[in-house]
PDB file of C-alpha atoms and ligand atoms in Angstrom:
ATOM      1  CA  MET A 290      -7.850   7.468   5.883  1.00  0.00           C
ATOM      2  CA  GLU A 291     -11.235   8.963   5.185  1.00  0.00           C
ATOM      3  CA  ILE A 292     -13.981   6.388   4.609  1.00  0.00           C
ATOM      4  CA  HIS A 293     -17.429   7.585   3.430  1.00  0.00           C
ATOM      5  CA  PHE A 294     -20.516   5.606   4.526  1.00  0.00           C
ATOM      6  CA  GLN A 295     -23.801   5.009   2.783  1.00  0.00           C
ATOM      7  CA  GLN A 296     -25.933   2.163   3.990  1.00  0.00           C
ATOM      8  CA  ALA A 297     -26.788  -0.553   1.503  1.00  0.00           C
ATOM      9  CA  ASN A 298     -30.394  -1.584   0.840  1.00  0.00           C
ATOM     10  CA  ALA A 299     -31.521  -3.756   3.737  1.00  0.00           C
ATOM     11  CA  GLY A 300     -32.140  -6.579   1.334  1.00  0.00           C
ATOM     12  CA  ASN A 301     -28.453  -6.839   0.408  1.00  0.00           C
ATOM     13  CA  TYR A 302     -26.882  -7.840   3.715  1.00  0.00           C
ATOM     14  CA  LEU A 303     -27.538  -9.513   7.076  1.00  0.00           C
ATOM     15  CA  ALA A 304     -27.655  -7.393  10.168  1.00  0.00           C
ATOM     16  CA  ALA A 305     -25.447  -9.312  12.596  1.00  0.00           C
ATOM     17  CA  SER A 306     -23.769  -7.278  15.306  1.00  0.00           C
ATOM     18  CA  ARG A 307     -20.557  -9.252  14.886  1.00  0.00           C
ATOM     19  CA  GLY A 308     -17.937  -8.813  17.466  1.00  0.00           C
ATOM     20  CA  LYS A 309     -14.225  -8.147  16.742  1.00  0.00           C
ATOM     21  CA  ALA A 310     -13.259 -11.800  17.215  1.00  0.00           C
ATOM     22  CA  GLN A 311     -15.833 -12.925  14.623  1.00  0.00           C
ATOM     23  CA  ILE A 312     -14.094 -10.950  11.834  1.00  0.00           C
ATOM     24  CA  ASP A 313     -11.222 -13.146  10.750  1.00  0.00           C
ATOM     25  CA  TYR A 314     -10.689 -12.692   6.970  1.00  0.00           C
ATOM     26  CA  LEU A 315     -10.454  -9.878   4.397  1.00  0.00           C
ATOM     27  CA  VAL A 316     -11.652 -10.872   0.962  1.00  0.00           C
ATOM     28  CA  ILE A 317     -10.528  -8.870  -2.107  1.00  0.00           C
ATOM     29  CA  HIS A 318     -12.777  -8.553  -5.121  1.00  0.00           C
ATOM     30  CA  PHE A 319     -13.042  -6.444  -8.299  1.00  0.00           C
ATOM     31  CA  THR A 320     -16.146  -4.788  -9.645  1.00  0.00           C
ATOM     32  CA  ALA A 321     -15.661  -6.160 -13.157  1.00  0.00           C
ATOM     33  CA  ASN A 322     -16.693  -2.696 -14.431  1.00  0.00           C
ATOM     34  CA  ASP A 323     -14.814  -0.356 -16.652  1.00  0.00           C
ATOM     35  CA  GLY A 324     -14.973   3.256 -15.436  1.00  0.00           C
ATOM     36  CA  ASP A 325     -17.046   2.950 -12.220  1.00  0.00           C
ATOM     37  CA  THR A 326     -16.233   4.733  -8.952  1.00  0.00           C
ATOM     38  CA  ALA A 327     -16.521   3.738  -5.293  1.00  0.00           C
ATOM     39  CA  LYS A 328     -19.458   6.122  -5.013  1.00  0.00           C
ATOM     40  CA  ASN A 329     -21.229   4.726  -8.066  1.00  0.00           C
ATOM     41  CA  ASN A 330     -21.171   1.310  -6.261  1.00  0.00           C
ATOM     42  CA  ALA A 331     -22.343   2.621  -2.962  1.00  0.00           C
ATOM     43  CA  ASP A 332     -25.254   4.272  -4.740  1.00  0.00           C
ATOM     44  CA  TYR A 333     -26.111   1.166  -6.741  1.00  0.00           C
ATOM     45  CA  PHE A 334     -26.216  -1.079  -3.581  1.00  0.00           C
ATOM     46  CA  THR A 335     -28.413   1.452  -1.794  1.00  0.00           C
ATOM     47  CA  ARG A 336     -30.812   1.706  -4.747  1.00  0.00           C
ATOM     48  CA  GLU A 337     -31.043  -1.917  -5.800  1.00  0.00           C
ATOM     49  CA  ASN A 338     -32.212  -4.932  -3.822  1.00  0.00           C
ATOM     50  CA  ILE A 339     -30.175  -7.752  -5.263  1.00  0.00           C
ATOM     51  CA  SER A 340     -29.212  -9.940  -2.281  1.00  0.00           C
ATOM     52  CA  THR A 341     -25.505  -9.197  -2.736  1.00  0.00           C
ATOM     53  CA  SER A 342     -23.121  -6.679  -1.285  1.00  0.00           C
ATOM     54  CA  ALA A 343     -19.630  -5.855  -0.118  1.00  0.00           C
ATOM     55  CA  HIS A 344     -18.486  -3.856   2.864  1.00  0.00           C
ATOM     56  CA  TYR A 345     -16.131  -1.465   1.031  1.00  0.00           C
ATOM     57  CA  PHE A 346     -15.641  -0.070  -2.507  1.00  0.00           C
ATOM     58  CA  VAL A 347     -12.344   1.511  -3.476  1.00  0.00           C
ATOM     59  CA  ASP A 348     -11.293   3.666  -6.386  1.00  0.00           C
ATOM     60  CA  GLU A 349      -8.204   5.877  -6.862  1.00  0.00           C
ATOM     61  CA  ASN A 350      -9.824   8.849  -5.063  1.00  0.00           C
ATOM     62  CA  GLU A 351     -12.284   7.567  -2.424  1.00  0.00           C
ATOM     63  CA  VAL A 352     -13.350   4.672  -0.184  1.00  0.00           C
ATOM     64  CA  TRP A 353     -17.057   4.114   0.297  1.00  0.00           C
ATOM     65  CA  GLN A 354     -18.460   1.700   2.909  1.00  0.00           C
ATOM     66  CA  SER A 355     -21.828   0.246   2.244  1.00  0.00           C
ATOM     67  CA  VAL A 356     -22.216  -2.423   4.944  1.00  0.00           C
ATOM     68  CA  ARG A 357     -21.056  -1.969   8.441  1.00  0.00           C
ATOM     69  CA  ASP A 358     -18.148  -4.251   9.578  1.00  0.00           C
ATOM     70  CA  ALA A 359     -20.408  -5.742  12.151  1.00  0.00           C
ATOM     71  CA  ASP A 360     -22.971  -6.773   9.595  1.00  0.00           C
ATOM     72  CA  ILE A 361     -22.532  -9.678   7.132  1.00  0.00           C
ATOM     73  CA  ALA A 362     -22.175  -8.742   3.398  1.00  0.00           C
ATOM     74  CA  TRP A 363     -22.975 -11.300   0.794  1.00  0.00           C
ATOM     75  CA  HIS A 364     -19.792 -11.282  -1.278  1.00  0.00           C
ATOM     76  CA  CYS A 365     -18.029 -14.667  -1.285  1.00  0.00           C
ATOM     77  CA  GLY A 366     -20.795 -17.249  -0.791  1.00  0.00           C
ATOM     78  CA  THR A 367     -21.444 -20.093  -3.233  1.00  0.00           C
ATOM     79  CA  LYS A 368     -23.963 -22.826  -3.788  1.00  0.00           C
ATOM     80  CA  GLY A 369     -21.033 -24.799  -5.259  1.00  0.00           C
ATOM     81  CA  THR A 370     -17.784 -25.839  -3.667  1.00  0.00           C
ATOM     82  CA  TYR A 371     -15.731 -23.881  -1.148  1.00  0.00           C
ATOM     83  CA  PHE A 372     -12.050 -24.067  -1.772  1.00  0.00           C
ATOM     84  CA  HIS A 373     -11.088 -22.277   1.400  1.00  0.00           C
ATOM     85  CA  PRO A 374     -11.619 -24.302   4.577  1.00  0.00           C
ATOM     86  CA  TYR A 375     -12.669 -21.418   6.817  1.00  0.00           C
ATOM     87  CA  CYS A 376     -13.308 -18.129   5.018  1.00  0.00           C
ATOM     88  CA  ARG A 377     -17.028 -17.454   4.664  1.00  0.00           C
ATOM     89  CA  ASN A 378     -19.312 -14.402   4.492  1.00  0.00           C
ATOM     90  CA  ALA A 379     -20.034 -14.747   8.223  1.00  0.00           C
ATOM     91  CA  ASN A 380     -16.427 -14.309   9.283  1.00  0.00           C
ATOM     92  CA  SER A 381     -15.116 -11.949   6.621  1.00  0.00           C
ATOM     93  CA  ILE A 382     -15.136  -8.415   5.314  1.00  0.00           C
ATOM     94  CA  GLY A 383     -15.549  -7.952   1.503  1.00  0.00           C
ATOM     95  CA  ILE A 384     -13.556  -5.282  -0.298  1.00  0.00           C
ATOM     96  CA  GLU A 385     -14.258  -4.362  -3.960  1.00  0.00           C
ATOM     97  CA  LEU A 386     -11.673  -2.601  -6.074  1.00  0.00           C
ATOM     98  CA  CYS A 387     -13.023  -0.628  -9.041  1.00  0.00           C
ATOM     99  CA  SER A 388     -11.519  -1.957 -12.204  1.00  0.00           C
ATOM    100  CA  ARG A 389     -10.693  -0.589 -15.713  1.00  0.00           C
ATOM    101  CA  MET A 390     -10.420  -2.550 -19.003  1.00  0.00           C
ATOM    102  CA  GLN A 391      -7.766  -2.321 -21.663  1.00  0.00           C
ATOM    103  CA  ASP A 392      -7.335  -4.637 -24.700  1.00  0.00           C
ATOM    104  CA  GLY A 393     -10.070  -6.869 -23.353  1.00  0.00           C
ATOM    105  CA  LYS A 394      -8.323  -7.339 -20.006  1.00  0.00           C
ATOM    106  CA  TYR A 395      -9.298  -5.896 -16.582  1.00  0.00           C
ATOM    107  CA  TYR A 396      -6.705  -3.931 -14.646  1.00  0.00           C
ATOM    108  CA  PHE A 397      -6.549  -1.729 -11.551  1.00  0.00           C
ATOM    109  CA  ARG A 398      -5.208   1.815 -11.619  1.00  0.00           C
ATOM    110  CA  SER A 399      -2.193   2.102  -9.333  1.00  0.00           C
ATOM    111  CA  GLY A 400      -4.028   4.712  -7.181  1.00  0.00           C
ATOM    112  CA  THR A 401      -6.803   2.211  -6.532  1.00  0.00           C
ATOM    113  CA  VAL A 402      -4.310  -0.362  -5.433  1.00  0.00           C
ATOM    114  CA  ASP A 403      -2.564   2.184  -3.207  1.00  0.00           C
ATOM    115  CA  GLN A 404      -5.897   3.015  -1.503  1.00  0.00           C
ATOM    116  CA  ALA A 405      -6.776  -0.666  -1.097  1.00  0.00           C
ATOM    117  CA  VAL A 406      -3.416  -1.333   0.548  1.00  0.00           C
ATOM    118  CA  GLN A 407      -4.069   1.434   3.000  1.00  0.00           C
ATOM    119  CA  LEU A 408      -7.644   0.262   3.765  1.00  0.00           C
ATOM    120  CA  VAL A 409      -6.551  -3.415   4.161  1.00  0.00           C
ATOM    121  CA  ARG A 410      -3.706  -2.316   6.488  1.00  0.00           C
ATOM    122  CA  THR A 411      -6.183  -0.328   8.531  1.00  0.00           C
ATOM    123  CA  LEU A 412      -8.638  -3.283   8.824  1.00  0.00           C
ATOM    124  CA  MET A 413      -5.753  -5.749   9.607  1.00  0.00           C
ATOM    125  CA  ALA A 414      -4.726  -3.513  12.516  1.00  0.00           C
ATOM    126  CA  ARG A 415      -8.328  -2.997  13.717  1.00  0.00           C
ATOM    127  CA  TYR A 416      -9.205  -6.641  13.813  1.00  0.00           C
ATOM    128  CA  GLY A 417      -5.805  -8.202  14.388  1.00  0.00           C
ATOM    129  CA  ILE A 418      -5.935 -10.020  11.038  1.00  0.00           C
ATOM    130  CA  ALA A 419      -2.766 -11.664   9.806  1.00  0.00           C
ATOM    131  CA  PRO A 420      -1.484 -11.222   6.214  1.00  0.00           C
ATOM    132  CA  ASP A 421      -2.356 -14.875   5.351  1.00  0.00           C
ATOM    133  CA  HIS A 422      -5.926 -14.119   6.215  1.00  0.00           C
ATOM    134  CA  VAL A 423      -6.122 -11.527   3.397  1.00  0.00           C
ATOM    135  CA  VAL A 424      -7.421 -13.633   0.479  1.00  0.00           C
ATOM    136  CA  ARG A 425      -8.907 -13.281  -2.952  1.00  0.00           C
ATOM    137  CA  HIS A 426     -12.466 -14.183  -3.794  1.00  0.00           C
ATOM    138  CA  TYR A 427     -10.718 -16.728  -6.027  1.00  0.00           C
ATOM    139  CA  ASP A 428      -9.172 -18.454  -3.022  1.00  0.00           C
ATOM    140  CA  VAL A 429     -12.673 -18.950  -1.510  1.00  0.00           C
ATOM    141  CA  THR A 430     -14.640 -20.198  -4.502  1.00  0.00           C
ATOM    142  CA  HIS A 431     -12.295 -20.275  -7.515  1.00  0.00           C
ATOM    143  CA  LYS A 432     -14.223 -17.476  -9.186  1.00  0.00           C
ATOM    144  CA  ASN A 433     -11.965 -15.354 -11.469  1.00  0.00           C
ATOM    145  CA  CYS A 434     -12.082 -12.506  -8.910  1.00  0.00           C
ATOM    146  CA  PRO A 435     -10.318 -10.137  -8.697  1.00  0.00           C
ATOM    147  CA  ALA A 436      -9.201 -10.942 -12.256  1.00  0.00           C
ATOM    148  CA  PRO A 437      -6.177  -8.565 -12.183  1.00  0.00           C
ATOM    149  CA  PHE A 438      -4.919 -10.484  -9.140  1.00  0.00           C
ATOM    150  CA  VAL A 439      -5.885 -13.991 -10.381  1.00  0.00           C
ATOM    151  CA  GLU A 440      -4.537 -13.687 -13.862  1.00  0.00           C
ATOM    152  CA  ASN A 441      -1.373 -12.048 -12.570  1.00  0.00           C
ATOM    153  CA  ALA A 442      -0.116 -13.884  -9.531  1.00  0.00           C
ATOM    154  CA  ALA A 443       2.898 -11.543  -9.275  1.00  0.00           C
ATOM    155  CA  ALA A 444       0.581  -8.519  -8.877  1.00  0.00           C
ATOM    156  CA  TRP A 445      -1.204 -10.326  -6.058  1.00  0.00           C
ATOM    157  CA  GLN A 446       2.098 -11.208  -4.371  1.00  0.00           C
ATOM    158  CA  ASP A 447       3.154  -7.584  -4.604  1.00  0.00           C
ATOM    159  CA  PHE A 448      -0.134  -6.475  -3.058  1.00  0.00           C
ATOM    160  CA  LYS A 449       0.403  -8.968  -0.211  1.00  0.00           C
ATOM    161  CA  ARG A 450       3.973  -7.757   0.307  1.00  0.00           C
ATOM    162  CA  ARG A 451       2.804  -4.160   0.612  1.00  0.00           C
ATOM    163  CA  LEU A 452       0.513  -5.174   3.529  1.00  0.00           C
ATOM    164  CA  THR A 453       3.459  -5.683   5.794  1.00  0.00           C
ATOM    165  CA  GLU A 454       6.209  -3.540   4.404  1.00  0.00           C
ATOM    166  CA  GLU A 455       7.658  -0.695   6.452  1.00  0.00           C
ATOM    167  CA  VAL A 456       6.153   2.605   5.314  1.00  0.00           C
ATOM    168  CA  ASP A 457       8.188   5.691   5.410  1.00  0.00           C
ATOM    169  CA  ASP A 458       7.194   9.231   4.359  1.00  0.00           C
ATOM    170  CA  MET A 459       9.773   9.703   1.603  1.00  0.00           C
ATOM    171  CA  THR A 460       8.515  10.126  -1.898  1.00  0.00           C
ATOM    172  CA  ALA A 461      10.071   8.013  -4.691  1.00  0.00           C
ATOM    173  CA  ASP A 462      11.974  11.139  -5.868  1.00  0.00           C
ATOM    174  CA  GLU A 463      13.467  11.717  -2.408  1.00  0.00           C
ATOM    175  CA  VAL A 464      14.584   8.118  -2.164  1.00  0.00           C
ATOM    176  CA  LYS A 465      16.142   8.382  -5.608  1.00  0.00           C
ATOM    177  CA  GLN A 466      17.939  11.581  -4.652  1.00  0.00           C
ATOM    178  CA  LEU A 467      19.223   9.920  -1.423  1.00  0.00           C
ATOM    179  CA  ILE A 468      20.568   7.002  -3.346  1.00  0.00           C
ATOM    180  CA  GLU A 469      22.314   9.368  -5.838  1.00  0.00           C
ATOM    181  CA  GLN A 470      23.811  11.342  -2.919  1.00  0.00           C
ATOM    182  CA  SER A 471      25.055   8.191  -1.252  1.00  0.00           C
ATOM    183  CA  LYS A 472      26.921   7.300  -4.382  1.00  0.00           C
ATOM    184  CA  THR A 473      28.712  10.674  -4.443  1.00  0.00           C
ATOM    185  CA  VAL A 474      32.364  10.370  -3.647  1.00  0.00           C
ATOM    186  CA  TYR A 475      34.671  13.367  -3.674  1.00  0.00           C
ATOM    187  CA  THR A 476      38.044  12.288  -5.006  1.00  0.00           C
ATOM    188  CA  THR A 477      39.878  15.632  -4.433  1.00  0.00           C
ATOM    189  CA  ALA A 478      39.563  18.615  -2.144  1.00  0.00           C
ATOM    190  CA  ALA A 479      38.889  20.765  -5.161  1.00  0.00           C
ATOM    191  CA  ALA A 480      35.845  18.630  -6.036  1.00  0.00           C
ATOM    192  CA  VAL A 481      34.218  19.196  -2.639  1.00  0.00           C
ATOM    193  CA  PRO A 482      31.252  21.624  -2.867  1.00  0.00           C
ATOM    194  CA  ASP A 483      31.390  25.060  -1.178  1.00  0.00           C
ATOM    195  CA  TRP A 484      29.429  23.933   1.903  1.00  0.00           C
ATOM    196  CA  GLY A 485      32.124  21.379   2.855  1.00  0.00           C
ATOM    197  CA  ARG A 486      35.185  23.022   1.356  1.00  0.00           C
ATOM    198  CA  ALA A 487      36.470  24.934   4.439  1.00  0.00           C
ATOM    199  CA  THR A 488      36.134  21.866   6.577  1.00  0.00           C
ATOM    200  CA  VAL A 489      38.075  19.657   4.189  1.00  0.00           C
ATOM    201  CA  ASP A 490      40.739  22.255   3.652  1.00  0.00           C
ATOM    202  CA  LYS A 491      41.129  22.531   7.398  1.00  0.00           C
ATOM    203  CA  LEU A 492      41.386  18.767   7.951  1.00  0.00           C
ATOM    204  CA  VAL A 493      43.954  18.377   5.095  1.00  0.00           C
ATOM    205  CA  ARG A 494      45.938  21.337   6.503  1.00  0.00           C
ATOM    206  CA  LYS A 495      46.055  19.743   9.915  1.00  0.00           C
ATOM    207  CA  GLY A 496      46.906  16.404   8.363  1.00  0.00           C
ATOM    208  CA  TRP A 497      43.820  14.746   9.826  1.00  0.00           C
ATOM    209  CA  LEU A 498      42.362  13.997   6.455  1.00  0.00           C
ATOM    210  CA  GLN A 499      44.769  12.249   4.152  1.00  0.00           C
ATOM    211  CA  GLY A 500      44.086  10.598   0.833  1.00  0.00           C
ATOM    212  CA  GLU A 501      45.367   7.269  -0.394  1.00  0.00           C
ATOM    213  CA  GLU A 502      48.894   7.111  -1.822  1.00  0.00           C
ATOM    214  CA  LYS A 503      47.943   9.068  -4.986  1.00  0.00           C
ATOM    215  CA  GLY A 504      46.505  11.777  -2.772  1.00  0.00           C
ATOM    216  CA  ASN A 505      42.872  11.061  -3.747  1.00  0.00           C
ATOM    217  CA  LEU A 506      40.506  11.761  -0.841  1.00  0.00           C
ATOM    218  CA  ASN A 507      37.774   9.257  -1.848  1.00  0.00           C
ATOM    219  CA  LEU A 508      35.442  11.025   0.609  1.00  0.00           C
ATOM    220  CA  PRO A 509      31.790   9.852   0.440  1.00  0.00           C
ATOM    221  CA  GLU A 510      29.211  12.598   0.737  1.00  0.00           C
ATOM    222  CA  GLU A 511      27.682  11.097   3.891  1.00  0.00           C
ATOM    223  CA  MET A 512      31.108  11.250   5.547  1.00  0.00           C
ATOM    224  CA  LEU A 513      31.584  14.844   4.390  1.00  0.00           C
ATOM    225  CA  ARG A 514      28.233  15.814   6.054  1.00  0.00           C
ATOM    226  CA  VAL A 515      29.399  14.299   9.386  1.00  0.00           C
ATOM    227  CA  LEU A 516      32.769  16.083   9.150  1.00  0.00           C
ATOM    228  CA  VAL A 517      30.995  19.450   8.470  1.00  0.00           C
ATOM    229  CA  ILE A 518      28.576  18.979  11.383  1.00  0.00           C
ATOM    230  CA  ASN A 519      31.516  18.169  13.728  1.00  0.00           C
ATOM    231  CA  ASP A 520      33.383  21.219  12.365  1.00  0.00           C
ATOM    232  CA  ARG A 521      30.368  23.473  13.093  1.00  0.00           C
ATOM    233  CA  ALA A 522      30.308  22.043  16.567  1.00  0.00           C
ATOM    234  CA  GLY A 523      33.915  23.202  17.027  1.00  0.00           C
ATOM    235  CA  ILE A 524      35.360  19.746  17.361  1.00  0.00           C
ATOM    236  CA  TYR A 525      38.242  20.415  14.968  1.00  0.00           C
ATOM    237  CA  GLY A 526      39.226  23.800  16.313  1.00  0.00           C
ATOM    238  CA  ASP A 527      40.133  26.721  14.040  1.00  0.00           C
TER     239      ASP A 527
HETATM  240 ZN1  LIG B  56     -15.599 -11.295  -6.001  1.00  0.00          ZN
END
């Protein structure tokens, strides 16, 4: 994935030259804004000197990096109590998701979550980080951050599930079509579409394809495809 980079103001992070082994957690945040972009945030942290930062900002279109992975961003520290035994700024990467607000509640656009899943998966692979080391800011300090994943535990579970699920290149429509097709069963030879008709007629004629006692073929579409491929290969003769 494409990641834009714009260095944060030097007052917002700690230059650290961390090695791969020192990066052990990924911490998810939300910007608590309504209508911001990843680029807005990168610009803000370059312009302002506010002793706070995050490594990445994600919206539905872009990912902007503001602090190098090897440097320490100030994103999950507290002067209060830590509720996570190990995760700290020094051993983590902070990822901010741009939020939106509706009816007084923050939410993430689905495209923003999609991009965050991809970024987190990339970083997990790069640093050998296990899924249980991907945490919310909430898990570290009990701050209500990221609110959409704290107030809705199911949304967080879904995000976590997507970090390890098998990805394939099929679109939702293609998957739907495949499921529809797999349900298609041709009951009679007459119902078989043109592309499979000659094969079915041949197999019935030869007596190789017989229906149940009422004469119904009950031929699933996947089976028909295999028969047609075999027929084209000459397996069933003329
Ligand atoms: Zn946070």
